[in-house]
Amino acid sequence: MENVNWSELPFGYMKTDYNVRCYYRDGKWGELEVSSSEIINIHMAATCLHYGQEAFEGLKAYRGRDGKIRVFRMDENAKRLQSSSRGIMLAELPVTVFEEAVRKVVKLNERFIPPYESGSSLYIRPLLLGMGAQVGVKPANDYLFLVFVTPVGPYFKGGFKPSPVCIMREYDRAAPLGTGTIKVGGNYAASLVAGEKAHKEGYAAVLYLDPKEKKYIDECGPANFFAIRGKTYITPESHSILPSITNKSLIQLAKDMGFTVERRPVPIEELSTFDEAAECGTAAVVAPISRIDDLDENNSYIYSKDGKPGAVCEQLYNKLRGIQYGDEPDLHNWVSFIE
Ligand code: PLP
Ligand code: COI
């Protein structure tokens, strides 16, 4: 791996050695299989292709200063995939099989885990696809669970540098009682037009409002939203946002740091009262927001003028990364070692 510049990796796809697959046929899951092919063989009438019967996950493996490999809260990703499966009638994968597949694919691709000093990590992408042929709108009979990995750097350019996001009322990523709370491909397809428009205008992401009333903050395209006011950590509660494992972890860390946590609907008007604002997620980690531009109301909310992250965001970021890379004690048992 001589010619990889680990500290300059983008958040993108790089070919690795192996992926792991498991098929659901005749009502049961088979054995895990190892593949070195990047290609899957798929029926043209598969339900994932026509009716979006597909869910995915995202988690990371980290190489510590001690050389050990850590994976962060994979049981939570396994459970969220089950929740997504219930949401769109995919065959449910046992948590133990999910974890075994993650361990296996990370171990097999060990040479692609970026070195500690680079600050990069190995992104793990589990995928669950409806494979069986249907033409009527019905769930498939057969499924494929697949996990691939790819070494990545920061999701947002500049990494832990504040970047601007925007509010645009003419787009939603999910319906009020739709699929926003599960991790299915359709939500991301629905976010592409708004996302591209925002990127063209120089924004890192779209900050979506609740799709029912457009009164409350929901989340960003690929990450949850949180804000800091004094000693309070504030994050939206909503029927159309993904339950972020990063956010759940930051909530715990904020409590550990003596912060009060408020998880509740967050009205737009409140944006002007926050000291700090940020996006959080596996890919985004903690991505501070410099400014929120409300493009419909011609309003701006500013959280960083000097290009520096807020002090609390920085503390939370350091604590979280510290646990993930093994520099901080793992007091909540979030880390699994891959031996
Ligand atoms: N919200 C959305 C829409 C996402 O795609 C993600 C990424 O997975 C998140 C939030 C953050 O979730 P997590 O922290 O579990 O990665
Ligand atoms: C993640 O953070 O894992 C995501 O899935 C976000 C995005 C890359 C879809």
XYZ file of C-alpha atoms in Angstrom, residues 156 160 162-163 165 205-208 216-237 241-242 244-255 257 259-267 270-282 284-292 301-304 309-321:
94
model
C -17.019 17.373 4.372
C -13.349 19.606 11.279
C -17.001 24.935 10.092
C -18.978 25.010 6.858
C -25.582 24.838 5.298
C -25.489 20.331 3.025
C -29.204 21.063 3.150
C -30.752 21.466 6.569
C -34.227 19.980 6.143
C -39.074 22.734 13.035
C -35.511 21.672 12.288
C -35.220 18.056 11.127
C -31.715 17.070 10.045
C -29.157 17.479 7.277
C -29.026 15.238 4.173
C -26.417 12.837 5.548
C -26.276 13.725 9.276
C -28.259 14.760 12.369
C -28.316 18.320 13.707
C -27.437 19.492 17.208
C -26.862 22.858 18.821
C -25.300 24.170 21.989
C -26.731 26.935 24.134
C -24.812 27.614 27.345
C -24.585 24.257 29.116
C -27.405 22.667 27.075
C -27.164 20.212 24.178
C -30.235 20.539 21.963
C -31.198 18.114 19.194
C -34.450 17.622 17.234
C -37.022 14.975 17.977
C -35.184 11.859 10.977
C -32.750 8.980 11.236
C -28.128 8.701 14.545
C -25.778 6.514 16.533
C -23.256 9.363 16.614
C -25.881 11.719 18.038
C -26.886 9.118 20.623
C -23.219 8.859 21.639
C -22.716 12.641 21.762
C -25.829 12.954 23.947
C -24.207 10.568 26.415
C -20.854 12.377 26.248
C -22.566 15.756 26.730
C -24.309 14.378 29.827
C -19.564 16.560 30.613
C -24.556 19.313 30.009
C -28.325 19.221 30.105
C -29.718 17.411 27.059
C -32.938 18.449 25.340
C -34.359 16.185 22.653
C -37.483 17.874 21.400
C -38.961 19.688 18.407
C -36.668 22.645 17.653
C -38.508 25.620 16.072
C -34.635 29.174 17.990
C -31.711 29.109 15.551
C -30.878 32.689 16.506
C -30.386 31.700 20.161
C -27.707 29.023 19.733
C -24.022 29.510 20.553
C -22.897 26.608 18.344
C -24.456 24.323 15.750
C -23.177 21.183 14.075
C -23.974 18.135 12.000
C -23.125 14.708 13.342
C -22.926 11.238 11.845
C -20.573 8.369 11.083
C -19.595 13.587 9.151
C -18.307 12.785 12.690
C -18.902 16.243 14.230
C -19.020 18.835 11.443
C -19.442 22.334 12.854
C -21.800 24.685 11.025
C -20.417 28.151 10.347
C -23.688 29.613 9.116
C -27.238 28.592 8.297
C -27.704 32.527 11.457
C -24.012 32.748 12.200
C -22.115 30.405 14.537
C -18.511 30.922 13.490
C -15.199 25.477 15.581
C -16.998 26.324 18.822
C -15.375 25.179 22.069
C -18.082 22.640 22.965
C -18.152 21.104 19.479
C -14.406 20.738 19.708
C -14.598 19.087 23.131
C -17.264 16.637 21.944
C -15.348 15.900 18.740
C -12.122 15.199 20.623
C -13.872 12.991 23.161
C -15.702 10.950 20.519
C -12.659 10.504 18.279
